[in-house]
XYZ file of C-alpha atoms in Angstrom:
730
model
C 30.231 2.448 30.835
C 26.856 0.707 31.026
C 27.338 -2.791 29.478
C 23.849 -2.587 27.895
C 25.153 0.208 25.629
C 28.228 -1.691 24.406
C 26.596 -3.059 21.161
C 25.201 0.421 20.363
C 28.557 2.124 20.971
C 30.375 -0.463 18.839
C 28.090 0.441 15.914
C 28.437 4.205 16.575
C 32.250 3.989 16.610
C 32.186 2.155 13.265
C 29.746 4.465 11.475
C 30.247 7.855 13.167
C 33.648 7.959 14.922
C 33.321 11.613 16.032
C 30.066 11.072 17.969
C 29.977 12.189 21.629
C 29.372 8.912 23.506
C 28.985 10.617 26.905
C 25.891 12.582 25.902
C 24.391 9.404 24.362
C 24.976 7.532 27.640
C 23.373 10.414 29.601
C 20.311 10.327 27.289
C 20.034 6.564 27.873
C 20.214 6.998 31.658
C 17.468 9.673 31.637
C 15.210 7.563 29.367
C 15.807 4.376 31.416
C 14.979 6.254 34.644
C 11.706 7.720 33.355
C 10.551 4.511 31.615
C 11.614 2.352 34.612
C 8.092 1.180 35.572
C 6.795 0.706 32.019
C 6.575 -2.521 30.050
C 5.929 -3.182 26.363
C 3.103 -5.477 25.186
C 5.711 -8.245 24.871
C 6.505 -7.950 28.609
C 9.991 -6.521 27.944
C 11.104 -3.359 29.825
C 10.009 -0.286 27.803
C 13.577 1.045 27.471
C 14.345 -1.816 25.022
C 12.310 0.048 22.368
C 14.156 3.432 22.401
C 17.455 1.514 22.574
C 16.505 -0.588 19.520
C 15.461 2.571 17.607
C 18.815 4.218 18.447
C 20.654 1.072 17.264
C 18.819 1.107 13.898
C 19.823 4.773 13.491
C 23.426 4.076 14.492
C 23.596 1.446 11.711
C 22.503 4.176 9.277
C 25.393 6.359 10.462
C 23.361 9.181 12.024
C 24.904 11.772 14.357
C 24.872 11.859 18.179
C 22.025 14.394 18.436
C 19.745 12.062 16.444
C 20.734 9.112 18.652
C 19.981 11.083 21.839
C 16.588 12.151 20.457
C 15.871 8.505 19.524
C 16.604 7.357 23.095
C 14.365 10.103 24.505
C 11.636 10.129 21.828
C 8.869 8.601 23.996
C 9.714 10.252 27.335
C 7.713 13.461 26.807
C 4.638 11.587 25.579
C 4.635 8.601 27.931
C 6.269 9.803 31.178
C 6.224 12.772 33.574
C 9.406 14.176 31.951
C 8.402 17.495 30.307
C 9.699 19.026 27.086
C 11.016 22.035 29.029
C 13.052 19.759 31.310
C 14.373 17.914 28.273
C 15.386 21.197 26.590
C 17.139 22.307 29.810
C 19.016 18.979 30.076
C 19.937 18.394 26.419
C 19.549 21.694 24.562
C 17.141 23.089 21.969
C 18.204 20.916 19.038
C 17.497 17.583 20.737
C 14.357 19.134 22.302
C 13.034 20.109 18.847
C 13.759 16.637 17.482
C 11.871 14.936 20.328
C 8.977 17.385 20.006
C 8.809 16.706 16.262
C 8.590 12.966 16.813
C 6.056 13.152 19.643
C 2.695 12.173 18.202
C -0.394 14.346 18.553
C -2.399 12.695 21.315
C -5.140 15.343 21.475
C -6.781 14.490 18.136
C -8.220 11.001 17.827
C -10.558 10.857 14.837
C -9.313 7.887 12.819
C -7.855 9.124 9.552
C -7.979 12.763 10.620
C -5.756 11.983 13.620
C -3.353 10.145 11.366
C -3.319 13.001 8.868
C -2.654 15.525 11.635
C 0.235 13.388 12.880
C 1.708 13.148 9.389
C 1.197 16.874 8.928
C 2.982 17.719 12.186
C 5.779 15.383 11.129
C 6.093 17.171 7.789
C 6.262 20.614 9.413
C 8.872 19.427 11.888
C 10.974 17.597 9.329
C 10.941 20.577 6.987
C 12.955 22.294 9.712
C 14.994 19.192 10.477
C 14.834 16.062 8.338
C 16.160 13.955 11.239
C 12.683 13.998 12.810
C 11.413 11.798 10.006
C 14.422 9.493 10.133
C 13.759 8.849 13.852
C 10.073 8.305 13.067
C 10.912 5.724 10.389
C 13.299 3.854 12.710
C 10.596 3.950 15.435
C 8.048 2.458 13.009
C 10.548 -0.195 11.841
C 11.146 -1.476 15.382
C 7.395 -1.416 16.094
C 6.790 -3.479 12.933
C 9.449 -5.987 14.017
C 7.619 -6.480 17.346
C 4.059 -6.146 15.988
C 3.017 -9.740 16.808
C 2.172 -8.762 20.406
C -0.606 -6.356 19.337
C -4.268 -7.329 18.745
C -5.107 -8.239 15.131
C -7.061 -5.068 14.198
C -4.175 -2.899 15.468
C -1.654 -4.986 13.505
C -3.659 -4.511 10.309
C -4.145 -0.784 10.850
C -0.432 -0.184 11.554
C 0.655 -2.385 8.633
C -1.632 -0.565 6.195
C -0.293 2.785 7.461
C 3.230 1.442 6.975
C 2.572 0.430 3.362
C 0.671 3.622 2.498
C 2.693 6.275 4.325
C 5.922 5.180 6.007
C 7.457 2.867 3.367
C 6.803 5.413 0.570
C 8.280 8.186 2.765
C 11.389 6.038 3.288
C 11.520 5.631 -0.504
C 11.144 9.382 -0.986
C 14.089 9.921 1.334
C 16.118 7.292 -0.523
C 16.311 5.016 2.551
C 15.893 1.759 0.648
C 17.097 -0.630 3.364
C 14.389 0.720 5.695
C 11.787 0.804 2.912
C 12.293 -2.850 1.901
C 12.134 -4.163 5.439
C 9.032 -2.073 6.263
C 7.299 -3.342 3.104
C 8.102 -7.009 3.705
C 7.055 -6.849 7.397
C 3.763 -5.089 6.560
C 3.085 -7.435 3.617
C 3.625 -10.500 5.837
C 1.296 -9.020 8.468
C -1.520 -7.979 6.097
C -1.411 -10.909 3.668
C 0.395 -13.764 5.463
C -0.821 -16.430 3.025
C 0.217 -14.495 -0.089
C 3.591 -13.747 1.543
C 4.173 -17.428 2.399
C 3.232 -18.532 -1.127
C 5.726 -16.118 -2.730
C 8.388 -17.220 -0.211
C 7.658 -20.851 -1.123
C 7.881 -20.158 -4.869
C 11.140 -18.218 -4.397
C 12.776 -20.994 -2.348
C 11.751 -23.689 -4.876
C 13.523 -21.842 -7.710
C 16.499 -20.489 -5.756
C 19.101 -23.197 -6.609
C 18.522 -23.023 -10.402
C 18.514 -19.241 -10.371
C 21.651 -18.973 -8.223
C 23.653 -20.993 -10.789
C 22.584 -18.628 -13.582
C 23.341 -15.594 -11.380
C 26.829 -16.920 -10.631
C 27.540 -17.395 -14.348
C 26.528 -13.777 -15.129
C 28.588 -12.373 -12.200
C 31.703 -14.286 -13.330
C 31.407 -13.034 -16.932
C 30.829 -9.385 -15.891
C 33.719 -9.529 -13.362
C 36.068 -11.055 -15.983
C 35.219 -8.379 -18.582
C 35.756 -5.539 -16.076
C 39.117 -7.025 -14.974
C 40.281 -7.113 -18.603
C 39.213 -3.478 -19.013
C 41.260 -2.575 -15.878
C 38.164 -1.344 -13.989
C 38.156 -2.071 -10.253
C 34.638 -3.267 -9.381
C 32.569 -5.279 -6.931
C 29.880 -7.323 -8.748
C 27.096 -8.975 -6.796
C 23.484 -10.126 -7.118
C 20.662 -7.866 -5.950
C 18.478 -9.234 -3.150
C 14.842 -9.975 -4.046
C 12.223 -8.601 -1.674
C 8.943 -10.495 -1.541
C 6.777 -7.385 -1.580
C 8.592 -5.927 -4.601
C 8.121 -9.249 -6.460
C 4.397 -9.074 -5.676
C 4.189 -5.388 -6.657
C 5.822 -6.129 -10.018
C 3.313 -8.928 -10.625
C 0.533 -6.353 -10.177
C 2.175 -3.370 -11.911
C 3.646 -5.180 -14.909
C 0.804 -7.702 -15.099
C 3.184 -10.630 -15.596
C 3.503 -14.055 -14.020
C 5.848 -14.814 -11.119
C 8.270 -16.797 -13.294
C 8.808 -13.906 -15.716
C 9.751 -11.556 -12.866
C 11.716 -14.018 -10.819
C 13.791 -15.150 -13.803
C 14.832 -11.544 -14.371
C 18.285 -11.556 -12.797
C 19.442 -8.371 -11.035
C 23.153 -7.474 -10.814
C 24.791 -4.544 -9.017
C 28.209 -3.239 -10.113
C 30.040 -0.929 -7.644
C 33.050 1.036 -8.957
C 35.349 3.798 -7.656
C 34.553 6.812 -9.861
C 31.813 8.250 -12.077
C 34.122 7.774 -15.102
C 34.323 4.058 -14.245
C 30.498 3.829 -14.177
C 30.285 4.789 -17.869
C 33.323 2.646 -18.775
C 31.709 -0.379 -17.059
C 28.468 0.269 -18.963
C 30.362 0.237 -22.296
C 32.149 -2.996 -21.363
C 28.856 -4.742 -20.483
C 27.110 -3.520 -23.666
C 30.090 -4.820 -25.687
C 29.336 -8.375 -24.458
C 25.505 -8.385 -24.420
C 22.964 -6.435 -26.450
C 21.032 -3.846 -24.431
C 17.206 -3.902 -24.466
C 16.017 -0.704 -26.239
C 14.266 1.802 -23.973
C 15.513 0.219 -20.737
C 18.600 2.439 -20.200
C 18.292 5.160 -17.514
C 21.028 7.628 -16.555
C 20.286 8.703 -12.979
C 23.885 9.912 -12.529
C 23.525 12.885 -14.888
C 19.905 13.382 -13.733
C 19.537 12.158 -10.119
C 16.111 11.084 -8.832
C 14.122 13.261 -6.401
C 15.637 11.457 -3.400
C 19.314 11.980 -4.384
C 19.452 8.465 -5.875
C 22.170 8.095 -8.520
C 22.910 5.063 -10.673
C 23.072 3.802 -14.261
C 20.320 1.281 -15.065
C 20.417 -1.000 -18.088
C 18.803 -4.280 -19.129
C 20.687 -6.636 -21.475
C 19.885 -9.964 -23.118
C 22.210 -12.269 -21.175
C 23.103 -15.982 -21.415
C 20.354 -18.354 -22.693
C 18.539 -15.261 -24.030
C 17.365 -14.303 -20.529
C 17.154 -10.600 -19.587
C 19.622 -9.307 -16.966
C 19.050 -5.988 -15.111
C 22.206 -4.109 -14.074
C 22.726 -1.133 -11.764
C 26.126 0.553 -12.011
C 27.158 3.115 -9.382
C 30.059 4.314 -7.203
C 30.440 3.145 -3.593
C 29.299 6.513 -2.222
C 26.243 6.476 -4.526
C 25.503 2.995 -3.246
C 25.681 4.156 0.359
C 23.318 6.993 -0.480
C 20.963 4.606 -2.328
C 20.789 2.321 0.711
C 20.551 4.922 3.478
C 19.280 8.015 1.639
C 19.172 11.217 3.675
C 20.461 9.282 6.682
C 23.756 9.087 4.759
C 23.527 12.807 3.995
C 25.777 14.118 6.742
C 28.315 11.328 6.224
C 28.809 12.515 2.664
C 28.352 16.265 3.172
C 31.829 16.934 1.851
C 30.846 15.257 -1.435
C 27.721 17.322 -1.998
C 28.693 20.235 -4.206
C 27.666 21.672 -7.526
C 26.010 19.289 -10.000
C 28.236 18.505 -12.921
C 30.562 15.899 -14.341
C 31.285 14.617 -10.859
C 27.681 13.501 -10.593
C 27.124 15.368 -7.349
C 23.821 16.674 -6.126
C 23.052 20.347 -5.570
C 22.236 20.854 -1.886
C 19.201 22.942 -2.879
C 17.619 20.172 -4.970
C 18.011 17.141 -2.759
C 14.971 17.866 -0.623
C 12.789 19.891 -2.995
C 9.988 17.407 -2.437
C 9.883 18.191 1.287
C 9.431 21.875 0.569
C 6.621 21.028 -1.851
C 4.990 18.927 0.866
C 5.233 21.847 3.272
C 3.499 24.098 0.714
C 0.629 21.626 0.462
C 0.115 21.331 4.142
C -0.269 25.110 4.327
C -2.714 25.078 1.399
C -4.894 22.158 2.426
C -7.149 22.898 5.364
C -8.766 19.443 5.517
C -6.410 16.861 7.080
C -8.150 13.987 5.262
C -7.568 15.658 1.886
C -3.944 16.346 2.826
C -3.451 12.674 3.647
C -5.119 11.653 0.371
C -2.794 13.957 -1.594
C 0.190 12.607 0.296
C -0.793 8.983 -0.338
C -1.351 9.698 -4.018
C 1.925 11.531 -4.399
C 3.823 8.732 -2.679
C 2.320 5.956 -4.756
C 3.162 7.086 -8.289
C 6.281 7.046 -10.446
C 7.652 10.268 -11.856
C 8.479 11.922 -15.187
C 11.094 14.639 -15.534
C 10.358 17.570 -17.850
C 12.132 20.838 -18.653
C 11.040 24.481 -18.561
C 12.063 26.527 -21.643
C 15.082 27.716 -19.595
C 16.221 24.138 -18.925
C 15.108 23.801 -15.288
C 14.068 20.209 -14.422
C 10.605 19.690 -12.891
C 9.523 16.287 -11.505
C 5.842 15.377 -12.003
C 3.782 12.228 -11.352
C 3.671 9.712 -14.206
C 0.850 10.562 -16.623
C 1.057 14.286 -15.745
C -0.264 16.867 -18.213
C 0.727 20.448 -19.166
C -1.780 21.656 -16.526
C 0.154 19.777 -13.792
C 3.322 21.398 -15.136
C 1.727 24.888 -15.068
C 0.721 24.498 -11.405
C 4.185 23.137 -10.544
C 5.708 26.343 -11.979
C 3.338 28.714 -10.127
C -0.275 28.772 -8.933
C -1.131 31.817 -11.083
C 0.430 30.200 -14.166
C -1.852 27.232 -13.522
C -5.001 29.312 -13.058
C -4.353 31.353 -16.231
C -3.140 28.456 -18.408
C -4.942 28.381 -21.803
C -2.566 26.336 -23.962
C 0.757 24.509 -24.102
C 3.595 23.764 -26.471
C 5.584 20.547 -25.893
C 8.909 20.175 -27.753
C 7.884 23.093 -29.981
C 4.479 21.639 -30.980
C 1.060 22.794 -29.774
C -0.686 20.017 -27.798
C -4.053 19.601 -26.024
C -3.947 20.393 -22.287
C -4.895 16.797 -21.384
C -1.973 15.211 -23.310
C 0.486 13.167 -21.226
C 4.039 14.413 -20.752
C 7.036 12.110 -21.235
C 10.544 12.093 -19.773
C 12.721 14.856 -21.229
C 9.866 16.906 -22.766
C 10.354 20.692 -22.877
C 7.086 22.403 -21.912
C 6.011 25.979 -22.567
C 2.727 27.328 -21.129
C 0.523 30.055 -22.676
C -1.409 32.156 -20.164
C -4.462 34.391 -20.494
C -4.241 38.118 -19.770
C -7.974 38.319 -18.956
C -8.756 39.351 -15.327
C -11.548 36.716 -15.279
C -9.234 33.861 -16.312
C -9.519 30.736 -14.217
C -9.209 26.941 -14.332
C -11.765 24.644 -15.964
C -13.676 22.099 -13.910
C -12.837 19.492 -16.586
C -9.167 19.721 -15.597
C -9.950 17.719 -12.443
C -10.660 14.713 -14.707
C -7.096 14.513 -16.018
C -4.649 16.277 -13.651
C -2.369 13.846 -11.813
C -0.545 15.895 -9.164
C -1.994 16.580 -5.726
C -0.872 20.201 -5.951
C -2.814 20.898 -9.183
C -5.913 19.123 -7.878
C -5.852 21.077 -4.601
C -5.325 24.431 -6.352
C -8.170 23.858 -8.830
C -10.559 22.780 -6.064
C -9.549 25.779 -3.966
C -10.246 28.155 -6.847
C -13.707 26.716 -7.375
C -14.555 26.702 -3.692
C -13.601 30.409 -3.385
C -14.694 31.867 -6.728
C -17.614 29.665 -7.639
C -19.333 28.895 -4.340
C -22.631 30.563 -5.328
C -22.772 28.681 -8.622
C -21.971 25.433 -6.808
C -24.779 26.036 -4.279
C -27.310 26.562 -7.096
C -26.039 23.521 -9.011
C -26.243 21.386 -5.851
C -29.785 22.506 -5.064
C -30.860 21.729 -8.629
C -29.155 18.300 -8.627
C -30.900 17.271 -5.362
C -34.288 18.460 -6.707
C -33.726 16.537 -9.961
C -32.812 13.326 -8.086
C -36.016 13.626 -5.997
C -38.280 14.253 -8.995
C -36.752 11.275 -10.762
C -37.852 9.034 -7.861
C -41.242 10.754 -7.573
C -40.546 11.856 -3.993
C -42.412 14.664 -2.149
C -40.103 17.641 -2.765
C -41.743 20.041 -0.294
C -41.582 17.635 2.608
C -38.028 16.455 2.006
C -36.524 19.847 1.165
C -37.768 21.376 4.427
C -35.078 23.330 6.248
C -35.051 21.147 9.381
C -34.576 17.800 7.635
C -31.813 19.186 5.404
C -30.063 20.998 8.256
C -30.043 17.813 10.363
C -28.593 15.877 7.422
C -25.956 18.576 6.757
C -24.863 18.361 10.428
C -24.721 14.526 10.228
C -22.469 14.788 7.173
C -20.240 17.297 9.014
C -21.216 20.354 6.922
C -21.672 23.672 8.758
C -25.020 24.527 7.131
C -27.388 23.654 4.270
C -25.506 25.946 1.843
C -22.299 24.027 2.505
C -24.157 20.776 1.732
C -25.515 22.216 -1.555
C -22.028 23.482 -2.455
C -20.506 20.046 -1.751
C -23.033 18.451 -4.136
C -22.446 21.180 -6.750
C -18.673 20.659 -6.600
C -19.006 16.885 -6.871
C -17.705 16.069 -3.364
C -20.880 14.084 -2.608
C -23.488 12.675 -5.013
C -27.012 14.160 -5.075
C -28.412 10.616 -5.123
C -26.566 9.803 -1.860
C -28.044 12.919 -0.183
C -31.576 11.944 -1.290
C -31.155 8.372 -0.006
C -29.962 9.661 3.376
C -32.888 12.120 3.522
C -35.398 9.358 2.773
C -33.796 7.110 5.405
C -33.910 9.916 7.986
C -37.723 10.208 7.703
C -38.389 6.497 7.974
C -37.731 5.197 4.463
C -39.976 4.605 1.463
C -42.654 1.979 1.979
C -41.745 -1.198 0.153
C -43.445 -4.549 -0.026
C -41.688 -7.311 1.837
C -40.814 -10.329 -0.188
C -40.618 -13.864 1.118
C -37.212 -15.506 1.101
C -36.829 -17.367 -2.147
C -35.828 -20.870 -1.282
C -32.833 -21.624 -3.461
C -32.525 -25.337 -3.009
C -31.090 -27.994 -5.240
C -32.538 -31.513 -5.088
C -29.751 -34.090 -4.827
C -29.797 -37.142 -7.070
C -32.632 -39.454 -6.047
C -32.710 -43.085 -7.083
C -35.545 -45.540 -6.681
C -38.377 -43.774 -4.879
C -39.174 -40.211 -5.881
C -39.948 -39.383 -2.236
C -38.097 -40.053 1.016
C -34.754 -38.902 2.359
C -32.502 -41.845 1.404
C -30.774 -40.208 -1.599
C -30.146 -37.013 0.304
C -28.726 -38.974 3.245
C -31.090 -37.215 5.685
C -33.985 -38.617 7.753
C -36.871 -36.476 9.018
C -37.829 -37.294 12.644
C -41.203 -39.066 12.793
C -41.613 -39.563 9.014
C -39.162 -41.499 6.870
C -41.227 -41.026 3.718
C -40.868 -37.278 3.186
C -39.085 -35.861 0.146
C -35.889 -34.189 1.420
C -33.524 -31.899 -0.452
C -30.265 -30.316 0.619
C -30.385 -26.534 0.337
C -28.099 -24.963 -2.240
C -27.603 -21.804 -0.171
C -25.356 -23.564 2.365
C -24.633 -27.049 0.836
C -24.704 -29.118 4.072
C -22.708 -32.379 4.256
C -22.630 -35.122 6.934
C -20.997 -33.799 10.087
C -22.649 -30.341 9.842
C -25.380 -29.356 12.333
C -28.604 -29.215 10.315
C -32.250 -28.138 10.567
C -35.228 -28.957 8.316
C -37.800 -26.503 6.969
C -41.154 -27.609 5.550
C -41.578 -25.807 2.205
C -44.864 -25.321 0.346
C -45.237 -28.290 -1.988
C -41.530 -29.166 -2.128
C -41.011 -31.429 0.897
C -38.368 -30.541 3.475
C -35.334 -28.395 2.658
C -32.280 -29.008 4.856
C -30.009 -26.112 5.902
C -26.861 -25.877 7.998
C -27.687 -24.479 11.449
C -25.357 -21.511 10.819
C -26.881 -20.707 7.396
C -27.849 -17.026 7.107
C -31.329 -17.969 5.857
C -32.088 -20.054 8.972
C -32.304 -16.908 11.121
C -35.235 -15.708 8.985
C -36.835 -19.150 8.805
C -36.959 -19.253 12.627
C -39.713 -16.641 12.487
C -42.000 -19.570 11.456
C -41.134 -22.177 14.137
C -44.155 -24.362 13.271
C -42.488 -25.173 9.918
C -39.109 -26.212 11.420
C -38.603 -29.980 11.798
C -35.893 -32.111 13.351
C -33.655 -33.905 10.845
C -30.599 -36.156 11.166
C -27.918 -37.572 8.884
C -28.302 -41.109 7.546
C -26.136 -41.319 4.421
C -26.473 -44.400 2.245
C -24.278 -45.808 -0.525
C -26.172 -43.822 -3.156
C -26.054 -40.486 -1.284
C -24.346 -37.645 -3.113
C -23.500 -34.312 -1.522
C -22.786 -30.876 -2.931
C -19.638 -29.118 -1.724
C -18.591 -25.547 -2.551
C -14.946 -24.517 -2.125
C -13.099 -21.245 -2.671
C -9.522 -21.185 -3.987
C -7.399 -18.040 -3.563
C -4.173 -17.847 -5.558
C -1.630 -15.470 -7.043
C -2.792 -15.198 -10.637
C -0.757 -16.869 -13.393
C -1.315 -18.515 -16.782
C -2.912 -22.020 -16.712
C -3.946 -21.644 -13.052
C -7.580 -22.637 -13.705
C -6.615 -25.681 -15.772
C -4.211 -26.849 -13.008
C -6.954 -26.555 -10.352
C -9.617 -28.341 -12.452
C -7.143 -31.112 -13.364
C -6.278 -31.603 -9.671
C -9.985 -31.790 -8.760
C -10.561 -34.336 -11.551
C -7.582 -36.374 -10.287
C -9.367 -36.457 -6.914
C -12.426 -38.026 -8.671
C -14.891 -35.261 -7.919
C -17.560 -34.237 -10.410
C -17.392 -30.431 -10.965
C -20.851 -28.910 -11.481
C -19.925 -25.229 -11.687
C -16.856 -22.983 -11.557
C -16.365 -19.223 -11.508
C -13.138 -17.202 -11.520
C -12.544 -13.523 -10.792
C -9.179 -11.765 -10.755
C -8.748 -8.636 -8.640
C -6.501 -5.676 -9.464
C -3.905 -6.936 -6.996
C -3.278 -10.137 -9.022
C -5.304 -12.418 -6.758
C -7.469 -14.984 -8.552
C -10.510 -16.155 -6.554
C -12.079 -19.341 -7.948
C -15.270 -20.961 -6.659
C -16.076 -24.578 -7.475
C -19.217 -26.587 -6.704
C -18.892 -30.341 -7.060
C -20.539 -33.630 -6.046
C -18.961 -35.985 -3.534
C -20.022 -39.345 -2.196
C -17.905 -39.348 0.971
C -17.497 -35.998 2.777
C -14.384 -37.342 4.586
C -12.670 -37.162 1.195
C -12.888 -33.328 1.302
C -9.720 -32.967 3.426
C -7.646 -34.770 0.755
C -9.162 -32.599 -1.990
C -8.318 -29.357 -0.138
C -4.762 -30.550 0.552
C -4.183 -31.453 -3.110
C -5.421 -28.030 -4.283
C -3.299 -26.239 -1.649
C -0.146 -27.787 -3.155
C -0.726 -26.172 -6.558
C 1.828 -23.430 -7.316
C 0.460 -19.978 -6.489
C -2.443 -21.198 -4.316
C -2.188 -19.592 -0.875
C -5.626 -20.478 0.560
C -8.404 -22.985 -0.084
C -11.461 -23.642 2.090
C -15.042 -24.819 2.020
C -17.643 -22.038 1.720
C -21.217 -22.054 2.959
C -22.798 -21.821 -0.456
C -22.267 -22.309 -4.151
C -22.213 -18.562 -4.559
C -19.855 -17.978 -1.629
């Protein structure tokens, strides 16, 4: 046996004892032979990548066919080895798996290429889910070795990972893969935010571990007394999930991090409910936080009991209670599927999953990809569907339908059937009539009323409130087929209105040639398609008019001089001269000098002077954006040099980026005051992703002091970046 394969085979024997090791070794030999002259960006032999992917899959317990396909997954794309040869050597099953994983290399149009790849993956995995599992393992190893790629590639791949691959892993219940993908991509995209959360976690770890240990001991003791065999342990915290909760729940780091997570693993489903009763007997449960995913499994086969109780010291404790096999499925998802095939039977008291339901989402995805002609729109629907939580509602006959959170009766109607959606005119939820835009909640029973009229169809207003990609696609499709003429007229009218509003020459701009050229630029087949796009709201009429105007040379507009935004520094003694500003003008020491506010220069910066009309000389940093325009008047540029005196005062602008939390601003301003700087202005904005960006402008006597100020601010909890900016406004 090849010694290189020994670690892989050790894992395979442990997780899948019946696997055929000879065929795996043959697949390795073929892959190693064909990749023999190739190297990875890291300089390692290329074969290390397929071997690492196979090892990840072996740890998940996948079968030998999947492992062979993993070893061979890049041969068809990157070497002379053809798919036909591979099929002849290893059979149709492994051939189909490799073909499914092979990326589309013919289409390379940014997002469209990515959407096509995802779409091909979906089609292939609908026939065999193992294609996607190989793809996820391939992406995981690539993310682990991403540091060798150029920065723009790293960012692109990491964003793809967060938007498509991690959510797909979640959909397939493969949580171990999902968490690692998320943390690797988070560290790559936002290294400073990642490091700050890691720092905050490590600072609190000892105190939290003591509390965790106390809770584990009490739960274990109670379960022993109740004669329930159980393994009780803490749940690992993943940095990206901590950050996501800060954004989603809009709470500070401490509130999330102090929330202790415990996992209780027992032998049987009966024990799960017994353990829950035992825990609730000790601590009061938090109302509304109990979820029974054993009786009603999640879309990805996930089963568990979730509860939150008020634990010791009045702190909340989250608990997940599940059997060992449920735990294995929760960690490895569909990758664990064939290991537990014998368990999967009819849903019932045993808490088992119906084979038909476990992958319903994949079939839904396959439906979409048939319906949606535009790859970009398909990708958008996929991203949207992957990023939202779900609600579970019932049909009148008791069938469970999963919908995105915030879904409405219209989403439900389209989930039942396209025609039911198109003809929907009303809904009854839990026996009461409700408006079509009302939100559905978990456990609602929904009944849809449909119209018998042959002209019945959806309303355009529905697009404002539907939440599911399927409903949105179906409504748009209906309008594009049935209402194209109306849309063309509406678009034409909207463009004409936008032109009249601006007083533009309608005849000249609406000429066939100009519009046809613009339609082609915007990738529409003809002018009618452009009008229809405007009428259906895909593109704004105003945007079309602006592009038309630009295409014929733009509207004449008067050029304005650059407004000099300069701030005179404090001047003592003489009203003129450069002493207070700490700058001397070559050839004339008695000229009034002021430091420009647009770039706030300080000693050490390269500077240039500009003679202003009636306001002396304004001094800019050489790299200031305004200097490029000032150079068009070289006769007004003068040579200046630094000559700071004891009374010189300089303006400095800094930007502070931090994970938002209460009292952040007061901590930063107190630290700046402790550093003896005089704050002149401050502004704070908080983005949707819980990042607070603060800008401060302050006076300083000695610019060398700036390094100490920045260091002091950097040490504030939550601050992940602080730097000087080239202007008070950033």
